[in-house]
């Protein structure tokens, strides 16, 4: 079973700052990696698939990179609506695991 | 426009059976590579897979919960139904259905339904 580990658990930043979130897979998932944003009381929203492709309607300030076992989600300049929890998930096989999440909070 | 909606009871007693429906529109489950997935999220936790049904209407289950789950397509082409037996308070969670695109990533999600298991 592939385990996904995200770091840090919490990221405290101010609006306008750059956010860098990390996700590590316990074995290679090639580029089969998605990133989701979740706000309280809402369903996850797909941001990135195939490690670096933005989903429809996702602002350009969100970018994904990496392959194999190391992945990064970058938010170039945080907007107020970006403070949320972010999950990575692999789909190297069905029922791909999610990471435990990174909370991006206002500093 | 792709939409999904979960419906079901908000409260279930321990040992009872939970039945949840996922009504969807804007896509066909008959399309190759299209799946409807079920996941849940306990308060403050990450997401846990439950099951998915593929474009041949074949259900697939998370092995850890397989003995308790049944997933099927309703007679309507736009609804799938998940049942979970022998509910326990640890099953208290928000239950989501989501579309899996190209048999790969989850691109559209339902709002989710909070189910509490309590006597």
PDB file of C-alpha atoms in Angstrom:
ATOM      1  CA  UNK A   1       0.000   0.000   0.000  1.00  0.00           C
ATOM      2  CA  UNK A   2       1.337   3.403  -0.979  1.00  0.00           C
ATOM      3  CA  UNK A   3       1.346   5.910   1.869  1.00  0.00           C
ATOM      4  CA  UNK A   4       1.123   9.652   1.203  1.00  0.00           C
ATOM      5  CA  UNK A   5       2.794  12.024   3.669  1.00  0.00           C
ATOM      6  CA  UNK A   6       2.193  15.773   3.571  1.00  0.00           C
ATOM      7  CA  UNK A   7       4.232  18.497   5.175  1.00  0.00           C
ATOM      8  CA  UNK A   8       3.915  20.723   6.999  1.00  0.00           C
ATOM      9  CA  UNK A   9       0.725  19.947   8.894  1.00  0.00           C
ATOM     10  CA  UNK A  10       0.004  23.657   9.230  1.00  0.00           C
ATOM     11  CA  UNK A  11       1.318  26.612   7.274  1.00  0.00           C
ATOM     12  CA  UNK A  12       0.775  30.073   8.755  1.00  0.00           C
ATOM     13  CA  UNK A  13       1.110  32.784   6.131  1.00  0.00           C
ATOM     14  CA  UNK A  14      -0.164  36.246   5.309  1.00  0.00           C
ATOM     15  CA  UNK A  15      -2.207  37.193   2.235  1.00  0.00           C
ATOM     16  CA  UNK A  16       0.089  37.859  -0.695  1.00  0.00           C
ATOM     17  CA  UNK A  17       2.745  35.427   0.470  1.00  0.00           C
ATOM     18  CA  UNK A  18       3.834  32.330  -1.402  1.00  0.00           C
ATOM     19  CA  UNK A  19       2.753  28.934  -0.092  1.00  0.00           C
ATOM     20  CA  UNK A  20       4.713  25.766  -0.755  1.00  0.00           C
ATOM     21  CA  UNK A  21       3.117  22.472   0.252  1.00  0.00           C
ATOM     22  CA  UNK A  22       4.861  19.113   0.008  1.00  0.00           C
ATOM     23  CA  UNK A  23       3.591  15.601  -0.564  1.00  0.00           C
ATOM     24  CA  UNK A  24       5.699  12.464  -0.522  1.00  0.00           C
ATOM     25  CA  UNK A  25       4.716   8.989  -1.684  1.00  0.00           C
ATOM     26  CA  UNK A  26       6.197   5.893  -0.070  1.00  0.00           C
ATOM     27  CA  UNK A  27       6.876   4.517  -3.550  1.00  0.00           C
ATOM     28  CA  UNK A  28       6.687   5.915  -7.044  1.00  0.00           C
ATOM     29  CA  UNK A  29       3.289   6.998  -8.311  1.00  0.00           C
ATOM     30  CA  UNK A  30       4.785   8.415 -11.507  1.00  0.00           C
ATOM     31  CA  UNK A  31       2.679  11.535 -12.253  1.00  0.00           C
ATOM     32  CA  UNK A  32      -0.566  10.031 -10.963  1.00  0.00           C
ATOM     33  CA  UNK A  33      -1.053  12.663  -8.290  1.00  0.00           C
ATOM     34  CA  UNK A  34      -3.912  15.055  -7.564  1.00  0.00           C
ATOM     35  CA  UNK A  35      -4.263  18.008  -5.216  1.00  0.00           C
ATOM     36  CA  UNK A  36      -7.534  19.037  -3.599  1.00  0.00           C
ATOM     37  CA  UNK A  37      -8.637  22.093  -1.634  1.00  0.00           C
ATOM     38  CA  UNK A  38     -11.228  21.719   1.096  1.00  0.00           C
ATOM     39  CA  UNK A  39     -12.955  24.463   3.039  1.00  0.00           C
ATOM     40  CA  UNK A  40     -14.990  23.837   6.201  1.00  0.00           C
ATOM     41  CA  UNK A  41     -18.308  22.177   5.497  1.00  0.00           C
ATOM     42  CA  UNK A  42     -17.513  21.722   1.807  1.00  0.00           C
ATOM     43  CA  UNK A  43     -16.508  18.862  -0.443  1.00  0.00           C
ATOM     44  CA  UNK A  44     -12.945  18.670  -1.694  1.00  0.00           C
ATOM     45  CA  UNK A  45     -12.320  20.581  -4.904  1.00  0.00           C
ATOM     46  CA  UNK A  46      -9.909  19.238  -7.500  1.00  0.00           C
ATOM     47  CA  UNK A  47      -7.104  21.728  -8.154  1.00  0.00           C
ATOM     48  CA  UNK A  48      -4.377  19.733  -9.885  1.00  0.00           C
ATOM     49  CA  UNK A  49      -4.267  16.355 -11.643  1.00  0.00           C
ATOM     50  CA  UNK A  50      -1.442  14.515 -13.349  1.00  0.00           C
ATOM     51  CA  UNK A  51       0.855  16.280 -10.855  1.00  0.00           C
ATOM     52  CA  UNK A  52       0.893  19.572 -12.740  1.00  0.00           C
ATOM     53  CA  UNK A  53      -2.286  20.072 -14.795  1.00  0.00           C
ATOM     54  CA  UNK A  54      -4.741  22.616 -13.434  1.00  0.00           C
ATOM     55  CA  UNK A  55      -8.370  21.555 -13.316  1.00  0.00           C
ATOM     56  CA  UNK A  56     -11.002  23.617 -15.075  1.00  0.00           C
ATOM     57  CA  UNK A  57     -11.496  27.032 -13.503  1.00  0.00           C
ATOM     58  CA  UNK A  58      -8.515  26.838 -11.146  1.00  0.00           C
ATOM     59  CA  UNK A  59      -6.607  30.128 -10.986  1.00  0.00           C
ATOM     60  CA  UNK A  60      -3.111  30.278 -12.423  1.00  0.00           C
ATOM     61  CA  UNK A  61      -1.632  31.107  -9.001  1.00  0.00           C
ATOM     62  CA  UNK A  62      -1.974  27.382  -8.208  1.00  0.00           C
ATOM     63  CA  UNK A  63       0.730  25.183  -9.691  1.00  0.00           C
ATOM     64  CA  UNK A  64       1.843  21.628  -9.146  1.00  0.00           C
ATOM     65  CA  UNK A  65       5.168  19.969  -9.776  1.00  0.00           C
ATOM     66  CA  UNK A  66       7.035  16.737  -9.182  1.00  0.00           C
ATOM     67  CA  UNK A  67       6.919  13.106 -10.200  1.00  0.00           C
ATOM     68  CA  UNK A  68       7.792   9.758  -8.716  1.00  0.00           C
ATOM     69  CA  UNK A  69       7.706  10.246  -4.969  1.00  0.00           C
ATOM     70  CA  UNK A  70       8.097  13.998  -4.389  1.00  0.00           C
ATOM     71  CA  UNK A  71       5.436  16.554  -5.233  1.00  0.00           C
ATOM     72  CA  UNK A  72       4.812  20.212  -4.524  1.00  0.00           C
ATOM     73  CA  UNK A  73       1.763  22.452  -4.665  1.00  0.00           C
ATOM     74  CA  UNK A  74       2.615  26.134  -4.887  1.00  0.00           C
ATOM     75  CA  UNK A  75       0.248  29.050  -4.410  1.00  0.00           C
ATOM     76  CA  UNK A  76       2.150  32.018  -5.770  1.00  0.00           C
ATOM     77  CA  UNK A  77       0.330  34.777  -3.896  1.00  0.00           C
ATOM     78  CA  UNK A  78      -2.217  33.785  -1.274  1.00  0.00           C
ATOM     79  CA  UNK A  79      -5.674  35.265  -1.583  1.00  0.00           C
ATOM     80  CA  UNK A  80      -8.177  35.324   1.269  1.00  0.00           C
ATOM     81  CA  UNK A  81     -10.177  32.509  -0.327  1.00  0.00           C
ATOM     82  CA  UNK A  82      -7.108  30.230  -0.420  1.00  0.00           C
ATOM     83  CA  UNK A  83      -6.969  29.656   3.341  1.00  0.00           C
ATOM     84  CA  UNK A  84      -8.139  26.068   3.566  1.00  0.00           C
ATOM     85  CA  UNK A  85      -6.935  22.492   3.929  1.00  0.00           C
ATOM     86  CA  UNK A  86      -5.094  20.892   1.020  1.00  0.00           C
ATOM     87  CA  UNK A  87      -4.875  17.168   0.368  1.00  0.00           C
ATOM     88  CA  UNK A  88      -2.743  15.227  -2.065  1.00  0.00           C
ATOM     89  CA  UNK A  89      -3.919  11.868  -3.396  1.00  0.00           C
ATOM     90  CA  UNK A  90      -2.313   9.336  -5.673  1.00  0.00           C
ATOM     91  CA  UNK A  91      -4.175   7.371  -8.308  1.00  0.00           C
ATOM     92  CA  UNK A  92      -1.457   4.962  -9.301  1.00  0.00           C
ATOM     93  CA  UNK A  93      -4.122   2.368  -8.600  1.00  0.00           C
ATOM     94  CA  UNK A  94      -7.753   2.503  -7.585  1.00  0.00           C
ATOM     95  CA  UNK A  95      -8.426   3.527  -3.982  1.00  0.00           C
ATOM     96  CA  UNK A  96      -5.287   5.610  -3.972  1.00  0.00           C
ATOM     97  CA  UNK A  97      -4.509   7.011  -0.545  1.00  0.00           C
ATOM     98  CA  UNK A  98      -4.871  10.610   0.514  1.00  0.00           C
ATOM     99  CA  UNK A  99      -2.344  12.498   2.545  1.00  0.00           C
ATOM    100  CA  UNK A 100      -3.338  13.718   5.975  1.00  0.00           C
ATOM    101  CA  UNK A 101      -3.661  17.304   4.752  1.00  0.00           C
ATOM    102  CA  UNK A 102      -1.920  20.663   5.153  1.00  0.00           C
ATOM    103  CA  UNK A 103      -3.897  23.488   6.705  1.00  0.00           C
ATOM    104  CA  UNK A 104      -3.029  26.906   5.301  1.00  0.00           C
ATOM    105  CA  UNK A 105      -4.058  29.441   7.912  1.00  0.00           C
ATOM    106  CA  UNK A 106      -3.872  33.196   8.194  1.00  0.00           C
ATOM    107  CA  UNK A 107      -0.865  34.398  10.151  1.00  0.00           C
TER     108      UNK A 107
ATOM    109  CA  UNK B   1     -22.767  20.640 -16.230  1.00  0.00           C
ATOM    110  CA  UNK B   2     -21.722  17.786 -13.948  1.00  0.00           C
ATOM    111  CA  UNK B   3     -23.495  17.571 -10.607  1.00  0.00           C
ATOM    112  CA  UNK B   4     -23.757  14.920  -7.909  1.00  0.00           C
ATOM    113  CA  UNK B   5     -25.934  14.842  -4.825  1.00  0.00           C
ATOM    114  CA  UNK B   6     -25.885  12.530  -1.841  1.00  0.00           C
ATOM    115  CA  UNK B   7     -29.057  11.721   0.043  1.00  0.00           C
ATOM    116  CA  UNK B   8     -29.740   9.546   3.037  1.00  0.00           C
ATOM    117  CA  UNK B   9     -30.461   9.586   6.753  1.00  0.00           C
ATOM    118  CA  UNK B  10     -28.618  11.932   9.061  1.00  0.00           C
ATOM    119  CA  UNK B  11     -28.884   9.594  12.054  1.00  0.00           C
ATOM    120  CA  UNK B  12     -28.575   5.826  12.236  1.00  0.00           C
ATOM    121  CA  UNK B  13     -28.580   3.550  15.272  1.00  0.00           C
ATOM    122  CA  UNK B  14     -25.709   1.159  16.010  1.00  0.00           C
ATOM    123  CA  UNK B  15     -26.009  -2.218  14.244  1.00  0.00           C
ATOM    124  CA  UNK B  16     -28.455  -0.779  11.688  1.00  0.00           C
ATOM    125  CA  UNK B  17     -27.919  -0.565   7.938  1.00  0.00           C
ATOM    126  CA  UNK B  18     -27.169   2.724   6.179  1.00  0.00           C
ATOM    127  CA  UNK B  19     -28.449   3.338   2.661  1.00  0.00           C
ATOM    128  CA  UNK B  20     -27.108   6.312   0.716  1.00  0.00           C
ATOM    129  CA  UNK B  21     -27.982   7.410  -2.790  1.00  0.00           C
ATOM    130  CA  UNK B  22     -25.893   9.397  -5.223  1.00  0.00           C
ATOM    131  CA  UNK B  23     -27.886  11.113  -7.946  1.00  0.00           C
ATOM    132  CA  UNK B  24     -25.780  12.484 -10.745  1.00  0.00           C
ATOM    133  CA  UNK B  25     -26.221  14.354 -13.994  1.00  0.00           C
ATOM    134  CA  UNK B  26     -24.110  15.753 -16.798  1.00  0.00           C
ATOM    135  CA  UNK B  27     -22.334  12.512 -17.610  1.00  0.00           C
ATOM    136  CA  UNK B  28     -23.080   8.882 -18.369  1.00  0.00           C
ATOM    137  CA  UNK B  29     -21.769   6.037 -16.260  1.00  0.00           C
ATOM    138  CA  UNK B  30     -21.764   3.969 -19.464  1.00  0.00           C
ATOM    139  CA  UNK B  31     -18.885   6.010 -20.835  1.00  0.00           C
ATOM    140  CA  UNK B  32     -15.613   4.091 -20.882  1.00  0.00           C
ATOM    141  CA  UNK B  33     -13.414   5.207 -17.994  1.00  0.00           C
ATOM    142  CA  UNK B  34     -16.226   6.800 -16.020  1.00  0.00           C
ATOM    143  CA  UNK B  35     -16.781   5.705 -12.432  1.00  0.00           C
ATOM    144  CA  UNK B  36     -18.781   6.886  -9.448  1.00  0.00           C
ATOM    145  CA  UNK B  37     -16.881   6.653  -6.190  1.00  0.00           C
ATOM    146  CA  UNK B  38     -17.833   6.761  -2.521  1.00  0.00           C
ATOM    147  CA  UNK B  39     -15.596   8.154   0.180  1.00  0.00           C
ATOM    148  CA  UNK B  40     -16.056   9.329   3.734  1.00  0.00           C
ATOM    149  CA  UNK B  41     -14.377  11.736   6.087  1.00  0.00           C
ATOM    150  CA  UNK B  42     -14.507  11.569   9.858  1.00  0.00           C
ATOM    151  CA  UNK B  43     -14.464  14.946  11.616  1.00  0.00           C
ATOM    152  CA  UNK B  44     -11.023  16.520  11.382  1.00  0.00           C
ATOM    153  CA  UNK B  45      -9.592  13.587   9.432  1.00  0.00           C
ATOM    154  CA  UNK B  46      -8.486  12.789   5.930  1.00  0.00           C
ATOM    155  CA  UNK B  47     -10.545  10.955   3.321  1.00  0.00           C
ATOM    156  CA  UNK B  48     -11.202   7.228   3.255  1.00  0.00           C
ATOM    157  CA  UNK B  49     -12.246   5.250   0.215  1.00  0.00           C
ATOM    158  CA  UNK B  50     -15.328   3.086   0.442  1.00  0.00           C
ATOM    159  CA  UNK B  51     -16.182   1.779  -3.022  1.00  0.00           C
ATOM    160  CA  UNK B  52     -16.592   2.636  -6.672  1.00  0.00           C
ATOM    161  CA  UNK B  53     -18.698   1.423  -9.551  1.00  0.00           C
ATOM    162  CA  UNK B  54     -17.188   1.391 -12.997  1.00  0.00           C
ATOM    163  CA  UNK B  55     -18.491   1.921 -16.538  1.00  0.00           C
ATOM    164  CA  UNK B  56     -19.463  -1.745 -16.807  1.00  0.00           C
ATOM    165  CA  UNK B  57     -21.473  -1.274 -13.595  1.00  0.00           C
ATOM    166  CA  UNK B  58     -19.072  -3.549 -11.726  1.00  0.00           C
ATOM    167  CA  UNK B  59     -18.601  -2.545  -8.077  1.00  0.00           C
ATOM    168  CA  UNK B  60     -15.180  -2.476  -6.446  1.00  0.00           C
ATOM    169  CA  UNK B  61     -14.682  -2.248  -2.704  1.00  0.00           C
ATOM    170  CA  UNK B  62     -12.074  -1.084  -0.250  1.00  0.00           C
ATOM    171  CA  UNK B  63     -10.901  -4.393   1.170  1.00  0.00           C
ATOM    172  CA  UNK B  64     -11.089  -3.147   4.756  1.00  0.00           C
ATOM    173  CA  UNK B  65     -14.851  -2.569   4.494  1.00  0.00           C
ATOM    174  CA  UNK B  66     -15.764  -5.028   1.772  1.00  0.00           C
ATOM    175  CA  UNK B  67     -17.829  -7.350   3.947  1.00  0.00           C
ATOM    176  CA  UNK B  68     -20.124  -4.489   4.983  1.00  0.00           C
ATOM    177  CA  UNK B  69     -20.649  -2.683   1.681  1.00  0.00           C
ATOM    178  CA  UNK B  70     -22.887  -3.183  -1.320  1.00  0.00           C
ATOM    179  CA  UNK B  71     -22.792  -0.773  -4.238  1.00  0.00           C
ATOM    180  CA  UNK B  72     -25.162  -0.932  -7.173  1.00  0.00           C
ATOM    181  CA  UNK B  73     -26.646   1.118  -9.945  1.00  0.00           C
ATOM    182  CA  UNK B  74     -30.279   1.975  -9.558  1.00  0.00           C
ATOM    183  CA  UNK B  75     -32.760   1.217 -12.334  1.00  0.00           C
ATOM    184  CA  UNK B  76     -32.326   4.859 -13.172  1.00  0.00           C
ATOM    185  CA  UNK B  77     -29.198   5.401 -15.224  1.00  0.00           C
ATOM    186  CA  UNK B  78     -28.275   8.349 -13.052  1.00  0.00           C
ATOM    187  CA  UNK B  79     -28.258   6.971  -9.543  1.00  0.00           C
ATOM    188  CA  UNK B  80     -26.060   4.634  -7.555  1.00  0.00           C
ATOM    189  CA  UNK B  81     -26.886   3.249  -4.143  1.00  0.00           C
ATOM    190  CA  UNK B  82     -24.468   2.314  -1.369  1.00  0.00           C
ATOM    191  CA  UNK B  83     -25.465   0.232   1.620  1.00  0.00           C
ATOM    192  CA  UNK B  84     -23.315  -0.311   4.693  1.00  0.00           C
ATOM    193  CA  UNK B  85     -24.334  -2.855   7.274  1.00  0.00           C
ATOM    194  CA  UNK B  86     -23.747  -3.145  11.014  1.00  0.00           C
ATOM    195  CA  UNK B  87     -23.116   0.539  11.671  1.00  0.00           C
ATOM    196  CA  UNK B  88     -20.903   1.546  14.602  1.00  0.00           C
ATOM    197  CA  UNK B  89     -20.312   4.982  16.162  1.00  0.00           C
ATOM    198  CA  UNK B  90     -16.892   4.933  14.442  1.00  0.00           C
ATOM    199  CA  UNK B  91     -18.773   5.127  11.132  1.00  0.00           C
ATOM    200  CA  UNK B  92     -19.906   8.635  11.999  1.00  0.00           C
ATOM    201  CA  UNK B  93     -18.609  10.727   9.113  1.00  0.00           C
ATOM    202  CA  UNK B  94     -19.481  12.859   6.127  1.00  0.00           C
ATOM    203  CA  UNK B  95     -20.137  10.614   3.142  1.00  0.00           C
ATOM    204  CA  UNK B  96     -19.282  11.830  -0.358  1.00  0.00           C
ATOM    205  CA  UNK B  97     -19.819  10.515  -3.822  1.00  0.00           C
ATOM    206  CA  UNK B  98     -17.580  11.756  -6.602  1.00  0.00           C
ATOM    207  CA  UNK B  99     -17.023  11.182 -10.292  1.00  0.00           C
ATOM    208  CA  UNK B 100     -13.812   9.464 -11.226  1.00  0.00           C
ATOM    209  CA  UNK B 101     -12.693  10.572 -14.677  1.00  0.00           C
ATOM    210  CA  UNK B 102     -10.639   8.358 -17.007  1.00  0.00           C
ATOM    211  CA  UNK B 103     -10.657   5.775 -14.234  1.00  0.00           C
ATOM    212  CA  UNK B 104      -8.154   8.058 -12.534  1.00  0.00           C
ATOM    213  CA  UNK B 105      -8.858  11.256 -10.647  1.00  0.00           C
ATOM    214  CA  UNK B 106     -11.892  12.564  -8.802  1.00  0.00           C
ATOM    215  CA  UNK B 107     -12.976  15.672 -10.629  1.00  0.00           C
ATOM    216  CA  UNK B 108     -16.491  16.394  -9.383  1.00  0.00           C
ATOM    217  CA  UNK B 109     -17.803  15.843  -5.869  1.00  0.00           C
ATOM    218  CA  UNK B 110     -21.181  15.925  -4.209  1.00  0.00           C
ATOM    219  CA  UNK B 111     -21.660  18.225  -1.245  1.00  0.00           C
ATOM    220  CA  UNK B 112     -21.591  15.265   1.127  1.00  0.00           C
ATOM    221  CA  UNK B 113     -23.951  14.057   3.823  1.00  0.00           C
ATOM    222  CA  UNK B 114     -23.139  13.914   7.513  1.00  0.00           C
ATOM    223  CA  UNK B 115     -24.224  10.635   9.037  1.00  0.00           C
ATOM    224  CA  UNK B 116     -24.153  10.198  12.800  1.00  0.00           C
ATOM    225  CA  UNK B 117     -24.288   6.748  14.351  1.00  0.00           C
ATOM    226  CA  UNK B 118     -25.797   6.927  17.809  1.00  0.00           C
ATOM    227  CA  UNK B 119     -28.444   5.248  19.919  1.00  0.00           C
TER     228      UNK B 119
END
